CSV table of C-alpha atoms in Angstrom, one decimal:
chain,number,residue,atom,x,y,z
N,1,MET,CA,2.1,8.0,17.9
N,2,THR,CA,3.5,6.0,15.0
N,3,GLU,CA,7.1,5.2,14.9
N,4,ALA,CA,8.8,6.4,11.7
N,5,ARG,CA,10.1,3.4,9.8
N,6,PHE,CA,11.1,3.6,6.1
N,7,ASP,CA,9.8,0.4,4.4
N,8,GLU,CA,11.6,-0.7,1.3
N,9,LEU,CA,8.8,-3.1,0.4
N,10,ILE,CA,6.1,-0.3,0.3
N,11,HIS,CA,8.3,2.4,-1.1
N,12,PRO,CA,8.1,1.7,-4.9
N,13,ILE,CA,5.5,4.0,-6.3
N,14,THR,CA,3.2,1.2,-7.5
N,15,ARG,CA,3.0,-0.5,-4.1
N,16,LEU,CA,2.9,2.8,-2.3
N,17,SER,CA,-0.1,3.9,-4.4
N,18,LEU,CA,-1.7,0.5,-3.8
N,19,VAL,CA,-1.2,0.5,-0.1
N,20,ALA,CA,-2.4,4.2,0.2
N,21,THR,CA,-5.6,3.2,-1.7
N,22,LEU,CA,-6.2,0.2,0.5
N,23,ALA,CA,-5.5,2.4,3.6
N,24,ALA,CA,-8.5,4.5,2.7
N,25,ALA,CA,-10.9,1.6,2.5
N,26,ASP,CA,-12.1,-1.4,4.5
N,27,TRP,CA,-12.0,-3.7,1.4
N,28,ALA,CA,-11.3,-2.8,-2.3
N,29,GLU,CA,-12.4,-4.7,-5.3
N,30,PHE,CA,-9.7,-5.9,-7.8
N,31,ALA,CA,-11.4,-4.0,-10.6
N,32,PHE,CA,-11.5,-0.8,-8.7
N,33,LEU,CA,-7.8,-1.1,-7.8
N,34,LYS,CA,-6.9,-1.9,-11.4
N,35,ASP,CA,-8.8,1.2,-12.7
N,36,ARG,CA,-7.6,3.5,-9.9
N,37,LEU,CA,-3.9,2.5,-10.3
N,38,GLN,CA,-4.1,2.0,-14.1
N,39,LEU,CA,-2.5,-1.5,-13.9
N,40,SER,CA,-2.9,-4.6,-15.9
N,41,ASP,CA,-4.5,-7.6,-14.3
N,42,SER,CA,-1.1,-9.4,-14.1
N,43,ALA,CA,0.8,-6.3,-12.7
N,44,LEU,CA,-1.9,-5.8,-10.0
N,45,SER,CA,-1.9,-9.5,-9.1
N,46,LYS,CA,1.9,-9.5,-8.8
N,47,GLN,CA,1.8,-6.5,-6.4
N,48,LEU,CA,-1.0,-7.9,-4.3
N,49,THR,CA,0.9,-11.2,-4.1
N,50,THR,CA,4.1,-9.5,-3.0
N,51,LEU,CA,2.2,-7.5,-0.3
N,52,GLU,CA,0.3,-10.6,0.8
N,53,ASP,CA,3.5,-12.7,1.1
N,54,ALA,CA,4.8,-10.0,3.4
N,55,GLY,CA,1.7,-10.1,5.5
N,56,TYR,CA,0.6,-6.6,4.6
N,57,VAL,CA,-2.5,-7.5,2.6
N,58,THR,CA,-5.1,-10.1,2.7
N,59,THR,CA,-7.2,-11.1,-0.3
N,60,GLU,CA,-10.5,-12.8,-0.6
N,61,ARG,CA,-11.8,-14.7,-3.6
N,62,ARG,CA,-15.5,-15.3,-4.0
N,63,LEU,CA,-18.1,-16.2,-6.6
N,64,SER,CA,-20.5,-13.5,-7.8
N,65,GLY,CA,-22.9,-15.3,-10.1
N,66,SER,CA,-20.7,-17.1,-12.5
N,67,ARG,CA,-17.8,-14.7,-12.1
N,68,ARG,CA,-15.0,-15.0,-9.6
N,69,LYS,CA,-14.2,-11.7,-7.8
N,70,VAL,CA,-11.2,-10.7,-5.8
N,71,ARG,CA,-11.0,-8.1,-3.2
N,72,ALA,CA,-8.2,-6.9,-0.9
N,73,ARG,CA,-7.6,-5.1,2.3
N,74,LEU,CA,-4.6,-4.1,4.5
N,75,THR,CA,-3.8,-6.2,7.5
N,76,SER,CA,-3.0,-4.5,10.8
N,77,ALA,CA,0.7,-5.2,10.0
N,78,GLY,CA,0.2,-3.6,6.6
N,79,ARG,CA,-1.5,-0.5,8.1
N,80,ASP,CA,1.3,-0.2,10.7
N,81,ALA,CA,4.0,-0.5,8.0
N,82,PHE,CA,2.2,2.1,5.9
N,83,ASN,CA,1.8,4.5,8.8
N,84,GLY,CA,5.4,4.1,9.8
N,85,HIS,CA,6.6,4.6,6.2
N,86,ILE,CA,4.5,7.8,5.8
N,87,ALA,CA,5.9,9.1,9.2
N,88,ALA,CA,9.4,8.4,7.9
N,89,LEU,CA,8.7,10.3,4.6
N,90,GLN,CA,7.3,13.2,6.6
N,91,ALA,CA,10.4,13.3,8.8
N,92,VAL,CA,12.6,13.5,5.6
N,93,VAL,CA,10.5,16.4,4.3
N,94,THR,CA,10.4,18.2,7.6
N,95,ASP,CA,14.2,17.9,8.0
N,96,ALA,CA,14.8,19.1,4.5
N,97,ALA,CA,12.6,22.2,5.1
N,98,ALA,CA,14.2,23.1,8.4
N,99,PRO,CA,16.6,26.1,8.4
N,100,PRO,CA,20.2,25.2,8.7
N,101,GLU,CA,21.7,25.4,12.3
N,102,GLY,CA,24.4,28.0,12.7
N,103,PRO,CA,27.2,28.9,10.3
N,104,ARG,CA,28.9,26.2,8.3
N,105,ALA,CA,32.6,26.1,7.6
């Protein structure tokens, strides 16, 4: 079972969406991520760099013909952080939906 851990680095919606997309794939091409998340090249690069610096993402740059292509994937630390963050968010929602205990003064 995953330990619930709120992660401030993953929480902003752009990074949360990026990590969630990467969690569903082995590798994801930069162009796919850019289109899926509707980000500019520079915005996506900045988010990937932030996550890579934290050890949550790894990127690979390779040549395809005369073009340079970038792809990314979650590291095991990134997957653990994402799963812990999702568990923490689920706990917040579960607690909010629970009926109150006893009368309140």
